[in-house]
């Protein structure tokens, strides 16, 4: 078996036929090719028994021989092979080893010679037949098609990577390896730093170091060199300056060591000697999950030891039956719900520990649209860009980026259409467009083809294929298996949350031994106790695609919460103003809702006029008493206001939950979001209160004087305050429930309870327990406030006939009592606001909760 000599970039290796050699950018590989066009694990060279061969592992940019892209080629001495590009990609030259050349030392542990992946099972004769697999130690078989219940394929031990014999010294360590950042990439640019010089970084052209990135502030930060030491100083940037993944305080400084990494937008910097090395994240990043395990209450594992690596600029499909942990995996990969054990590495950086910085480079498209469907496409993107880009971004800059994304996704012809008027596939494109605004290098999608017909399914998958080809890594969770061939790699999850397969999609069915995915999913369902993960780990595919990542021991995830909280791209007031404008735009675009907002209080006010009574004097009632039906009229108005106020808000948070979750991850302020709802809904509720009072009180004769202002004004304030507090209770319901269907029963229950505890229907005061419970009811205090104005203690017949002077103390006709009733009513609303803010935490990325 002849040895082969490989030459690359002036270095030579003598290849031993007894083992295989991996080529790529992986620093742990045998031949490290430090070029961005070369994939992480690009190809393998091995002796196949007849001759030397090179096998491409589905690399993004391909392997070329004589200008033609090849998957497998025989290596003939003298034939050049190019990696990543047919003309100027890294060139591999091969020649035969000289006869009689001395043998070089070979490490004792030999890696197995490379073999093309063979199917783990033989294809069955029938669709439901069990694979012809024999376990080394067969156990009891289930009574179905002869499938082994617990097969145990003997897994080869994980081999440590072997390095070829190099002539002329070993390869230099990859740039950035010391810092754990981009360990396989060379710096994009070098900048010289002189002692005593200040180098300012920012988006504006007057900076010494201009970064063309809308995530960067116009004047973002400064590198300072004093006394032979370097420091980084934040200039009050909007998206923050990061050192080793942790955000600096605004306008704060820190001294830099030789291995410290500074993050500014999509760029990172490192000081080496007297020069500044810049790495620009343009999509050439790796992504891997290592030993991810998620445990829920009771100790049940819903994600079990998931390990896989994603090459840069690739499309990865994730499929599996219900209950296989796909959604849990997606939350773990994005940081929404970090795994209890394991690591997620973005370009060799821990995502959980550096979430605040890396979140800017990751896009997530949930299954539900993250858009307000009532808005036009351009309007929805305008508000999204306003919230996500720094506060000093000009409107023209945002508009240019929006137009660029719309053209890229072929949505420019639909930009003036309402999102509700688009097809399902086009709406999904708009959701993708929203994420592309910030130029993420890694995009996750959860069931983007759910509910789409086969044609739209194909269009969406082709869109994702194009995104990957344009320089992004895309991971899509899907139930559809029709277009899996467009993916570079396929991850198949088994019931229970373990990996059943990871590798090329065209080899997956052969690996399982079935001809259709329906048969595979049926096997998952029928044989839930089968050790799918063990079978995967005992396969050659595992050795080829995951063994090296799996060799790393799992780590527990434990980070202080304050290290997770990212800075906000916009000031609080700016976010509030943007959210208010967007909310008003959503309301204005829904004509039906606007009509209902006016019609509901009008109808409720009209209903109160049906009661034939007056607030004024009415014979034959004695002159010392008012009409006793006034309490009934106020009861109807109060209940109507309770229902109207709560109805305004009871669906607001639940219908926007997916939007809030995503925007919160991009830096949205929780309090600004809640306050925008309170302000807009509060104004709407106040207007409704005015309508109810105008219709309900106009035909009535009110008392001549109030306590300190006109009776109509005092009564109207009481009704509006009740509406506000009821609106806040509606927000509590909306934040509490998990589905919109549960809001209506709770709304009806809330309104009925308010009727009972007004103090109009029966005596509540002087009833221990009942009286104190009634203090929690908004209607109790609203009726009390109106009772002070109308003097209901005298107007209504006393509950205690023997002691007519024993009246409800909350109805005492004094200015102090009226003020107390209103203040308690408003205080109940404020308490509800704090409750809503706490409840909103449940719908945020777990690493951001504070």
Coordinates of N, CA and C in Angstrom, one line a residue, residues 4-6 11-16 19-23 27-32 45 52 104-107 161-171:
X4 N 1.2 8.4 0.3 CA 0.9 9.5 -0.5 C 1.4 10.8 0.1
X5 N 2.0 11.7 -0.7 CA 2.5 13.0 -0.2 C 1.5 14.1 -0.5
X6 N 1.0 14.8 0.5 CA 0.1 15.9 0.3 C 0.9 17.2 0.5
X11 N 3.5 23.4 2.9 CA 3.8 22.3 3.9 C 3.4 21.0 3.2
X12 N 4.1 19.9 3.7 CA 3.8 18.6 3.1 C 3.5 17.6 4.2
X13 N 2.7 16.6 3.9 CA 2.4 15.6 4.8 C 2.6 14.2 4.1
X14 N 3.1 13.2 4.7 CA 3.1 11.9 4.2 C 2.0 11.1 4.8
X15 N 1.1 10.7 4.0 CA -0.2 10.0 4.4 C 0.0 8.5 4.5
X16 N -0.4 7.9 5.6 CA -0.2 6.5 5.9 C -1.5 5.8 5.5
X19 N -4.7 4.5 7.8 CA -5.7 5.4 8.5 C -6.2 6.4 7.5
X20 N -7.3 7.1 8.0 CA -7.9 8.2 7.2 C -7.5 9.6 7.7
X21 N -7.7 10.6 6.9 CA -7.3 12.0 7.3 C -8.4 12.9 7.0
X22 N -8.8 13.8 8.0 CA -9.8 14.8 7.8 C -9.2 16.1 7.4
X23 N -9.9 16.8 6.4 CA -9.5 18.1 6.0 C -10.6 19.1 6.3
X27 N -9.8 23.0 14.0 CA -8.5 22.9 14.5 C -8.1 21.6 15.0
X28 N -9.0 20.7 15.3 CA -8.7 19.4 15.7 C -8.6 18.4 14.6
X29 N -8.8 18.8 13.4 CA -8.7 18.0 12.2 C -7.2 17.6 11.9
X30 N -7.1 16.7 10.9 CA -5.7 16.3 10.6 C -5.0 17.3 9.7
X31 N -5.7 17.8 8.7 CA -5.1 18.8 7.9 C -6.0 20.1 8.0
X32 N -5.5 21.1 8.7 CA -6.2 22.3 9.0 C -6.0 23.3 7.8
X45 N -9.6 12.0 3.3 CA -8.7 11.3 2.4 C -8.4 10.0 3.0
X52 N -6.0 5.6 -3.4 CA -6.3 6.8 -2.6 C -7.5 7.5 -3.1
X104 N 8.1 7.3 9.2 CA 8.0 8.2 10.4 C 7.2 7.6 11.5
X105 N 7.4 8.0 12.6 CA 6.7 7.5 13.8 C 5.2 7.7 13.6
X106 N 4.5 6.6 13.9 CA 3.0 6.7 13.9 C 2.5 6.6 15.3
X107 N 1.5 7.4 15.7 CA 1.0 7.3 17.0 C 0.4 5.9 17.3
X161 N -8.3 12.4 17.3 CA -7.9 12.7 15.9 C -6.4 12.5 15.8
X162 N -6.0 11.9 14.7 CA -4.6 11.7 14.4 C -4.1 12.7 13.4
X163 N -2.9 13.2 13.7 CA -2.3 14.3 12.8 C -1.3 13.7 11.9
X164 N -1.4 14.0 10.6 CA -0.4 13.4 9.6 C 1.0 13.9 10.0
X165 N 1.9 13.2 9.5 CA 3.3 13.5 9.7 C 3.6 14.7 8.8
X166 N 4.1 15.8 9.4 CA 4.4 17.0 8.7 C 5.9 17.2 8.5
X167 N 6.2 17.7 7.4 CA 7.6 18.0 7.1 C 7.8 19.5 7.1
X168 N 8.7 19.9 7.9 CA 8.9 21.4 8.0 C 8.2 22.0 9.1
X169 N 7.7 21.2 10.1 CA 7.1 21.8 11.3 C 5.6 21.7 11.2
X170 N 4.9 21.9 12.4 CA 3.5 21.8 12.5 C 2.9 23.1 12.0
X171 N 1.5 23.0 11.9 CA 0.8 24.2 11.5 C 0.7 25.2 12.6

